[in-house]
Amino acid sequence: MAYATTGRTERPSGVTARLVAGSRVVFAALTAAFGLAALVGTHLSMDVQAAVYLGLMGTVSLWHGGFEHVANLRGRGDRFQFRYLAAYLLLVAAAVGAYLVAPVVGLTVAVAVTVLKGGYGGLSVLERLTDADLDHLRSPRRRAVGALVRGGAVMVVPYVTHPGVYSAVAGAIVAFFDPGAVGRVAPLFHPTVRSAVAGAYAGLVLAYLAYAHQRTGGRAWLLETSETLLLVVYFAVVPPVVAVGVYFPCWYAARQVARMADAGDAEPALGRVATRVLRGGLLPWVGAVAILAGLAVWLPGPESATGWVALYSVFVAAIALPHVVVGGWLDRTQGIWSVD
C-alpha cells in the first residue's frame, strides 16, 4: 500500500525501533545462512520451501492484511464502509477476471501489484524512519521510481537469479486457467530477456540511488541505500519461494506495524499494538481463508508443492489489488494509521 508522509520530529525508538531493527537482523542472517548453504551445496526441497511460504503467508501476512482493512475503515460512516467493500469486491473480481480472460496478463498484473505493494509500503516506512527532507521523493514520479526500485527487489531479482523456480510457479498459475497458454510463459524467461531486465533494473537502482544522494544525501540516503541493497542481495541469494514467504510477514507487515506504533504522539507498548492487530485481523482473516478455500475447490487441485504455492499466489494477488488501489488512495488522502 502507498502510505502518506506525516512529519516526525525525532528518530523512532521503542517498539518501532525494535521491529525495524529486528527485520534487518533477520534478513541479514537469512542472507548469510542461505549464501553459506549455497557455497557448500545444500539446498531446500520445494516441499520445505512451500511449507515456509504457505505457513507464514497464510497466517502472519494474511492476518496483517486483514487488519489493514480494519484500519482503513476505523471511524468511517456506514456509507463509506459500503463503498469501500463494493470497491474491494469489484477489484477482486477484476483480478480474477484478468486470469480468466488472459492468464498471462493476469500473471503480469499480479507481479506489478506485488512490486507496488512492497515498493510504496517500503518508501512510507522510510519516511517514518528519518526526520530528513526526502527531496528525491517529493513528486509522484520520483516516488514511482523509488517504489519500482524497492518493490523490484521482491519480483525482479528472483526472476533474474532463480528463473527455474520462478517459471515453474508462473507456469502453474497460468495452467489453472488455461493449460494451453503455459507455452506463452517460457519466452518471458529466455536468457536474453532476463539479461535485458537485469540490466534495466540494475541501471534503475544505480541511477535512483545516485539521484537520491544528490538531492537528499546524509543519513536518509545511507538508510535507504543499505536497506535497498540488503533486499537485493537477500532476494538474489535466498530461494524465491522462501524469500517471498518471509518477506511479507517479517519485513513488510512488521514494518507497517512499526509505522502504526510510531503514528501517535506517544509510542504505545508492543503488547498493545500486537493486541490491536490480533483482534482487528481475526474476522477478515477468517473471511480470507474462506475465499481461499473456495478458490481451492473451484480451480483444479494442485498436484505438487509448486502448485500449492501457485494457488496461494493467485489468491493473494487478487486480494492485494484492492490493498494497493483502495487502501493506498485512502492513506494518501486521509491517513489511516494511528493508535488511539
Short mmCIF file of C-alpha atoms in Angstrom, two decimals:
data_model
loop_
_atom_site.label_atom_id
_atom_site.label_comp_id
_atom_site.label_asym_id
_atom_site.label_seq_id
_atom_site.Cartn_x
_atom_site.Cartn_y
_atom_site.Cartn_z
CA MET A 1 0.00 0.00 0.00
CA ALA A 2 1.08 3.57 -0.62
CA TYR A 3 1.26 5.41 2.65
CA ALA A 4 1.32 9.16 3.06
CA THR A 5 4.11 11.13 4.68
CA THR A 6 3.38 12.61 8.06
CA GLY A 7 6.21 14.58 9.54
CA ARG A 8 8.18 13.44 12.56
CA THR A 9 10.43 15.42 14.82
CA GLU A 10 12.70 12.70 16.13
CA ARG A 11 14.04 9.30 15.22
CA PRO A 12 11.91 6.29 16.13
CA SER A 13 12.55 4.44 19.38
CA GLY A 14 10.98 1.73 21.50
CA VAL A 15 8.62 -0.63 19.67
CA THR A 16 9.20 1.00 16.30
CA ALA A 17 12.97 0.81 16.50
CA ARG A 18 12.91 -2.80 17.71
CA LEU A 19 10.63 -4.01 14.94
CA VAL A 20 12.62 -2.24 12.23
CA ALA A 21 15.97 -3.36 13.60
CA GLY A 22 14.63 -6.88 14.01
CA SER A 23 13.63 -7.06 10.35
CA ARG A 24 17.13 -6.02 9.30
CA VAL A 25 18.77 -8.60 11.56
CA VAL A 26 16.51 -11.42 10.36
CA PHE A 27 17.10 -10.62 6.69
CA ALA A 28 20.84 -10.20 7.08
CA ALA A 29 21.03 -13.51 8.95
CA LEU A 30 18.95 -15.34 6.34
CA THR A 31 21.05 -13.91 3.54
CA ALA A 32 24.24 -15.07 5.21
CA ALA A 33 22.81 -18.50 6.06
CA PHE A 34 21.49 -19.25 2.58
CA GLY A 35 24.63 -17.83 0.98
CA LEU A 36 26.74 -20.22 3.03
CA ALA A 37 24.38 -23.11 2.26
CA ALA A 38 24.72 -22.43 -1.46
CA LEU A 39 28.51 -22.43 -1.17
CA VAL A 40 28.53 -25.87 0.46
CA GLY A 41 25.92 -27.23 -1.94
CA THR A 42 22.99 -27.55 0.49
CA HIS A 43 19.52 -26.79 -0.88
CA LEU A 44 15.97 -26.85 0.49
CA SER A 45 13.44 -29.09 -1.19
CA MET A 46 10.39 -27.45 -2.76
CA ASP A 47 8.21 -29.17 -0.18
CA VAL A 48 10.06 -27.38 2.63
CA GLN A 49 10.05 -24.09 0.77
CA ALA A 50 6.31 -24.35 0.14
CA ALA A 51 5.68 -25.15 3.81
CA VAL A 52 7.55 -21.99 4.85
CA TYR A 53 5.74 -19.90 2.24
CA LEU A 54 2.23 -21.16 2.99
CA GLY A 55 2.77 -21.23 6.74
CA LEU A 56 3.93 -17.63 7.07
CA MET A 57 1.85 -16.10 4.28
CA GLY A 58 -1.35 -17.85 5.35
CA THR A 59 -1.01 -16.81 8.98
CA VAL A 60 1.04 -13.70 9.81
CA SER A 61 0.85 -11.97 6.43
CA LEU A 62 -2.81 -12.75 5.74
CA TRP A 63 -3.80 -11.73 9.27
CA HIS A 64 -1.97 -8.43 8.96
CA GLY A 65 -3.56 -7.82 5.58
CA GLY A 66 -7.00 -8.23 7.13
CA PHE A 67 -6.10 -5.81 9.88
CA GLU A 68 -5.11 -3.22 7.29
CA HIS A 69 -8.72 -3.20 6.11
CA VAL A 70 -9.90 -2.68 9.67
CA ALA A 71 -7.51 0.27 9.95
CA ASN A 72 -8.89 1.66 6.69
CA LEU A 73 -12.48 1.51 7.94
CA ARG A 74 -11.97 2.57 11.54
CA GLY A 75 -14.13 5.59 12.37
CA ARG A 76 -15.79 5.73 8.94
CA GLY A 77 -19.53 6.00 8.35
CA ASP A 78 -21.78 3.24 7.04
CA ARG A 79 -21.92 4.74 3.55
CA PHE A 80 -18.15 4.90 3.31
CA GLN A 81 -17.78 1.32 4.53
CA PHE A 82 -20.31 0.10 1.96
CA ARG A 83 -18.48 1.89 -0.86
CA TYR A 84 -15.16 0.52 0.38
CA LEU A 85 -16.47 -3.04 0.46
CA ALA A 86 -18.02 -2.65 -3.00
CA ALA A 87 -14.74 -1.33 -4.43
CA TYR A 88 -12.86 -4.18 -2.74
CA LEU A 89 -15.10 -6.88 -4.22
CA LEU A 90 -15.08 -5.30 -7.68
CA LEU A 91 -11.30 -5.19 -7.73
CA VAL A 92 -11.02 -8.79 -6.55
CA ALA A 93 -13.43 -9.80 -9.31
CA ALA A 94 -11.40 -7.78 -11.83
CA ALA A 95 -8.20 -9.54 -10.78
CA VAL A 96 -9.75 -12.99 -11.11
CA GLY A 97 -11.37 -11.94 -14.38
CA ALA A 98 -7.98 -10.96 -15.79
CA TYR A 99 -6.78 -14.50 -15.14
CA LEU A 100 -9.84 -15.98 -16.81
CA VAL A 101 -9.68 -13.79 -19.92
CA ALA A 102 -5.90 -13.66 -20.36
CA PRO A 103 -3.89 -15.68 -17.80
CA VAL A 104 -0.53 -14.24 -18.82
CA VAL A 105 -1.93 -10.72 -18.41
CA GLY A 106 -3.31 -11.71 -15.02
CA LEU A 107 0.12 -13.00 -14.06
CA THR A 108 1.69 -9.72 -15.15
CA VAL A 109 -0.82 -7.74 -13.09
CA ALA A 110 -0.06 -9.93 -10.06
CA VAL A 111 3.67 -9.23 -10.37
CA ALA A 112 3.01 -5.49 -10.76
CA VAL A 113 0.76 -5.44 -7.69
CA THR A 114 3.45 -7.16 -5.63
CA VAL A 115 6.07 -4.65 -6.77
CA LEU A 116 3.84 -1.67 -5.96
CA LYS A 117 2.73 -3.05 -2.61
CA GLY A 118 6.26 -3.70 -1.41
CA GLY A 119 7.70 -0.59 -3.04
CA TYR A 120 5.30 2.08 -1.83
CA GLY A 121 4.97 0.45 1.58
CA GLY A 122 8.75 0.48 1.93
CA LEU A 123 9.02 4.14 0.99
CA SER A 124 6.39 5.14 3.53
CA VAL A 125 8.22 3.33 6.31
CA LEU A 126 11.45 5.03 5.19
CA GLU A 127 9.75 8.40 5.59
CA ARG A 128 8.82 7.41 9.14
CA LEU A 129 12.37 6.39 9.98
CA THR A 130 14.05 9.70 9.26
CA ASP A 131 13.47 13.34 10.08
CA ALA A 132 15.23 14.45 6.88
CA ASP A 133 13.53 16.20 3.98
CA LEU A 134 13.41 13.41 1.38
CA ASP A 135 13.60 15.70 -1.62
CA HIS A 136 14.14 12.81 -4.03
CA LEU A 137 10.64 11.50 -3.18
CA ARG A 138 8.82 14.81 -3.40
CA SER A 139 6.92 14.26 -6.68
CA PRO A 140 4.64 11.33 -7.67
CA ARG A 141 7.05 10.46 -10.50
CA ARG A 142 10.02 10.25 -8.16
CA ARG A 143 8.04 8.14 -5.71
CA ALA A 144 7.04 5.80 -8.52
CA VAL A 145 10.69 5.25 -9.43
CA GLY A 146 11.58 4.69 -5.79
CA ALA A 147 8.74 2.16 -5.47
CA LEU A 148 9.96 0.31 -8.56
CA VAL A 149 13.45 0.11 -7.07
CA ARG A 150 12.28 -1.20 -3.69
CA GLY A 151 9.48 -3.40 -4.95
CA GLY A 152 11.56 -4.60 -7.87
CA ALA A 153 13.86 -6.38 -5.46
CA VAL A 154 10.92 -8.61 -4.49
CA MET A 155 9.97 -9.72 -8.00
CA VAL A 156 12.68 -8.72 -10.49
CA VAL A 157 15.73 -10.02 -8.62
CA PRO A 158 14.45 -13.62 -8.13
CA TYR A 159 13.20 -13.59 -11.73
CA VAL A 160 16.79 -12.98 -12.81
CA THR A 161 18.63 -15.18 -10.30
CA HIS A 162 16.19 -18.12 -9.89
CA PRO A 163 14.45 -18.48 -13.27
CA GLY A 164 13.71 -22.21 -12.86
CA VAL A 165 11.57 -21.89 -9.74
CA TYR A 166 10.07 -18.59 -10.87
CA SER A 167 8.99 -20.00 -14.25
CA ALA A 168 7.62 -23.19 -12.65
CA VAL A 169 5.33 -21.20 -10.34
CA ALA A 170 4.35 -18.81 -13.14
CA GLY A 171 3.52 -21.72 -15.43
CA ALA A 172 1.43 -23.40 -12.72
CA ILE A 173 -0.53 -20.17 -12.19
CA VAL A 174 -1.36 -19.86 -15.88
CA ALA A 175 -2.21 -23.58 -16.12
CA PHE A 176 -5.01 -23.20 -13.58
CA PHE A 177 -6.93 -21.07 -16.07
CA ASP A 178 -5.66 -22.15 -19.49
CA PRO A 179 -3.20 -25.06 -19.78
CA GLY A 180 -2.70 -24.19 -23.43
CA ALA A 181 -1.31 -20.78 -22.51
CA VAL A 182 1.60 -22.17 -20.48
CA GLY A 183 3.81 -22.08 -23.57
CA ARG A 184 3.46 -18.30 -23.66
CA VAL A 185 5.27 -18.05 -20.33
CA ALA A 186 8.52 -19.68 -21.48
CA PRO A 187 9.66 -16.80 -23.76
CA LEU A 188 9.48 -14.44 -20.78
CA PHE A 189 12.33 -16.42 -19.19
CA HIS A 190 14.63 -16.58 -22.21
CA PRO A 191 18.22 -15.66 -21.15
CA THR A 192 18.23 -12.64 -23.47
CA VAL A 193 15.03 -11.28 -21.94
CA ARG A 194 16.24 -11.88 -18.40
CA SER A 195 19.57 -10.20 -19.17
CA ALA A 196 17.77 -7.16 -20.55
CA VAL A 197 15.54 -6.95 -17.48
CA ALA A 198 18.54 -7.39 -15.17
CA GLY A 199 20.44 -4.60 -16.91
CA ALA A 200 17.45 -2.27 -16.86
CA TYR A 201 16.78 -2.88 -13.17
CA ALA A 202 20.44 -2.52 -12.18
CA GLY A 203 20.63 0.75 -14.10
CA LEU A 204 17.44 1.98 -12.45
CA VAL A 205 18.76 1.15 -8.97
CA LEU A 206 22.10 2.90 -9.55
CA ALA A 207 20.51 5.96 -11.15
CA TYR A 208 17.91 6.28 -8.41
CA LEU A 209 20.39 5.96 -5.55
CA ALA A 210 22.74 8.44 -7.23
CA TYR A 211 19.89 10.90 -7.64
CA ALA A 212 18.80 10.35 -4.03
CA HIS A 213 22.36 11.08 -2.88
CA GLN A 214 22.41 14.29 -4.86
CA ARG A 215 19.01 15.56 -3.70
CA THR A 216 18.85 14.20 -0.14
CA GLY A 217 22.11 12.58 0.99
CA GLY A 218 23.06 12.14 4.64
CA ARG A 219 21.63 9.53 6.99
CA ALA A 220 18.43 9.17 4.98
CA TRP A 221 20.37 8.21 1.88
CA LEU A 222 22.57 5.76 3.79
CA LEU A 223 19.49 4.18 5.32
CA GLU A 224 17.68 3.80 2.00
CA THR A 225 20.77 2.55 0.19
CA SER A 226 21.66 -0.04 2.83
CA GLU A 227 18.10 -1.39 3.01
CA THR A 228 17.71 -1.47 -0.76
CA LEU A 229 20.97 -3.35 -1.24
CA LEU A 230 20.09 -5.72 1.61
CA LEU A 231 16.81 -6.59 -0.13
CA VAL A 232 18.54 -7.03 -3.50
CA VAL A 233 21.13 -9.41 -2.07
CA TYR A 234 18.52 -11.21 0.04
CA PHE A 235 16.30 -11.96 -2.95
CA ALA A 236 19.31 -12.93 -5.04
CA VAL A 237 20.58 -15.47 -2.51
CA VAL A 238 17.53 -16.88 -0.71
CA PRO A 239 15.35 -19.36 -2.69
CA PRO A 240 12.46 -17.29 -4.10
CA VAL A 241 9.59 -19.21 -2.50
CA VAL A 242 11.17 -18.85 0.93
CA ALA A 243 12.29 -15.28 0.21
CA VAL A 244 8.79 -14.05 -0.63
CA GLY A 245 7.22 -16.15 2.12
CA VAL A 246 9.42 -14.49 4.74
CA TYR A 247 9.42 -11.00 3.21
CA PHE A 248 5.75 -10.11 3.56
CA PRO A 249 5.22 -11.22 7.18
CA CYS A 250 8.68 -10.46 8.58
CA TRP A 251 9.60 -7.30 6.65
CA TYR A 252 6.50 -5.69 5.13
CA ALA A 253 3.99 -6.50 7.90
CA ALA A 254 6.46 -5.96 10.75
CA ARG A 255 7.40 -2.54 9.38
CA GLN A 256 3.83 -1.43 8.79
CA VAL A 257 3.05 -2.35 12.39
CA ALA A 258 6.13 -0.34 13.42
CA ARG A 259 4.81 2.57 11.40
CA MET A 260 1.43 2.29 13.12
CA ALA A 261 3.12 2.31 16.51
CA ASP A 262 5.00 5.45 15.54
CA ALA A 263 1.94 7.32 14.26
CA GLY A 264 0.76 8.86 17.53
CA ASP A 265 2.23 11.41 19.90
CA ALA A 266 3.26 8.72 22.38
CA GLU A 267 4.50 5.32 21.27
CA PRO A 268 2.38 2.50 22.72
CA ALA A 269 3.67 -0.72 24.24
CA LEU A 270 4.35 -3.63 21.91
CA GLY A 271 1.67 -5.70 23.65
CA ARG A 272 -0.96 -3.06 22.96
CA VAL A 273 -0.03 -2.89 19.28
CA ALA A 274 0.01 -6.68 18.94
CA THR A 275 -3.36 -7.00 20.70
CA ARG A 276 -4.94 -4.47 18.38
CA VAL A 277 -3.64 -6.31 15.30
CA LEU A 278 -4.74 -9.71 16.65
CA ARG A 279 -8.25 -8.52 17.47
CA GLY A 280 -8.73 -6.42 14.37
CA GLY A 281 -7.44 -9.01 11.94
CA LEU A 282 -9.40 -12.03 13.19
CA LEU A 283 -12.67 -11.72 11.25
CA PRO A 284 -11.04 -10.54 8.00
CA TRP A 285 -8.61 -13.47 8.26
CA VAL A 286 -11.49 -15.93 8.64
CA GLY A 287 -13.18 -14.39 5.61
CA ALA A 288 -9.97 -14.55 3.57
CA VAL A 289 -9.45 -18.21 4.46
CA ALA A 290 -13.00 -18.90 3.28
CA ILE A 291 -12.23 -17.22 -0.05
CA LEU A 292 -9.03 -19.25 -0.34
CA ALA A 293 -10.93 -22.46 0.37
CA GLY A 294 -13.48 -21.57 -2.31
CA LEU A 295 -10.70 -20.88 -4.78
CA ALA A 296 -9.08 -24.22 -3.98
CA VAL A 297 -12.38 -26.01 -4.69
CA TRP A 298 -13.06 -24.05 -7.89
CA LEU A 299 -9.64 -24.36 -9.50
CA PRO A 300 -8.04 -27.70 -10.46
CA GLY A 301 -6.47 -29.29 -7.40
CA PRO A 302 -2.72 -28.63 -7.08
CA GLU A 303 -0.72 -31.80 -7.60
CA SER A 304 2.60 -30.60 -6.14
CA ALA A 305 4.16 -28.16 -3.70
CA THR A 306 4.73 -25.79 -6.61
CA GLY A 307 1.02 -26.00 -7.41
CA TRP A 308 0.04 -25.03 -3.88
CA VAL A 309 2.38 -22.06 -3.99
CA ALA A 310 0.82 -21.09 -7.33
CA LEU A 311 -2.71 -21.40 -5.93
CA TYR A 312 -1.94 -19.18 -2.96
CA SER A 313 -0.18 -16.72 -5.27
CA VAL A 314 -3.36 -16.36 -7.35
CA PHE A 315 -5.38 -15.80 -4.21
CA VAL A 316 -3.05 -13.27 -2.60
CA ALA A 317 -2.62 -11.31 -5.84
CA ALA A 318 -6.40 -10.97 -6.16
CA ILE A 319 -6.92 -9.69 -2.63
CA ALA A 320 -3.81 -7.49 -2.75
CA LEU A 321 -5.09 -5.42 -5.68
CA PRO A 322 -7.68 -3.59 -3.51
CA HIS A 323 -4.98 -3.04 -0.88
CA VAL A 324 -2.81 -1.22 -3.38
CA VAL A 325 -5.57 0.74 -5.12
CA VAL A 326 -8.18 1.49 -2.45
CA GLY A 327 -6.03 1.42 0.67
CA GLY A 328 -3.26 3.38 -0.98
CA TRP A 329 -5.67 6.11 -2.06
CA LEU A 330 -7.14 6.31 1.44
CA ASP A 331 -3.76 6.65 3.06
CA ARG A 332 -2.65 9.38 0.68
CA THR A 333 -5.83 11.43 1.10
CA GLN A 334 -6.92 10.84 4.69
CA GLY A 335 -4.26 8.97 6.62
CA ILE A 336 -5.29 5.66 8.14
CA TRP A 337 -2.58 4.57 10.54
CA SER A 338 -2.70 5.65 14.17
CA VAL A 339 -3.14 4.17 17.61
CA ASP A 340 -5.96 5.61 19.70
#
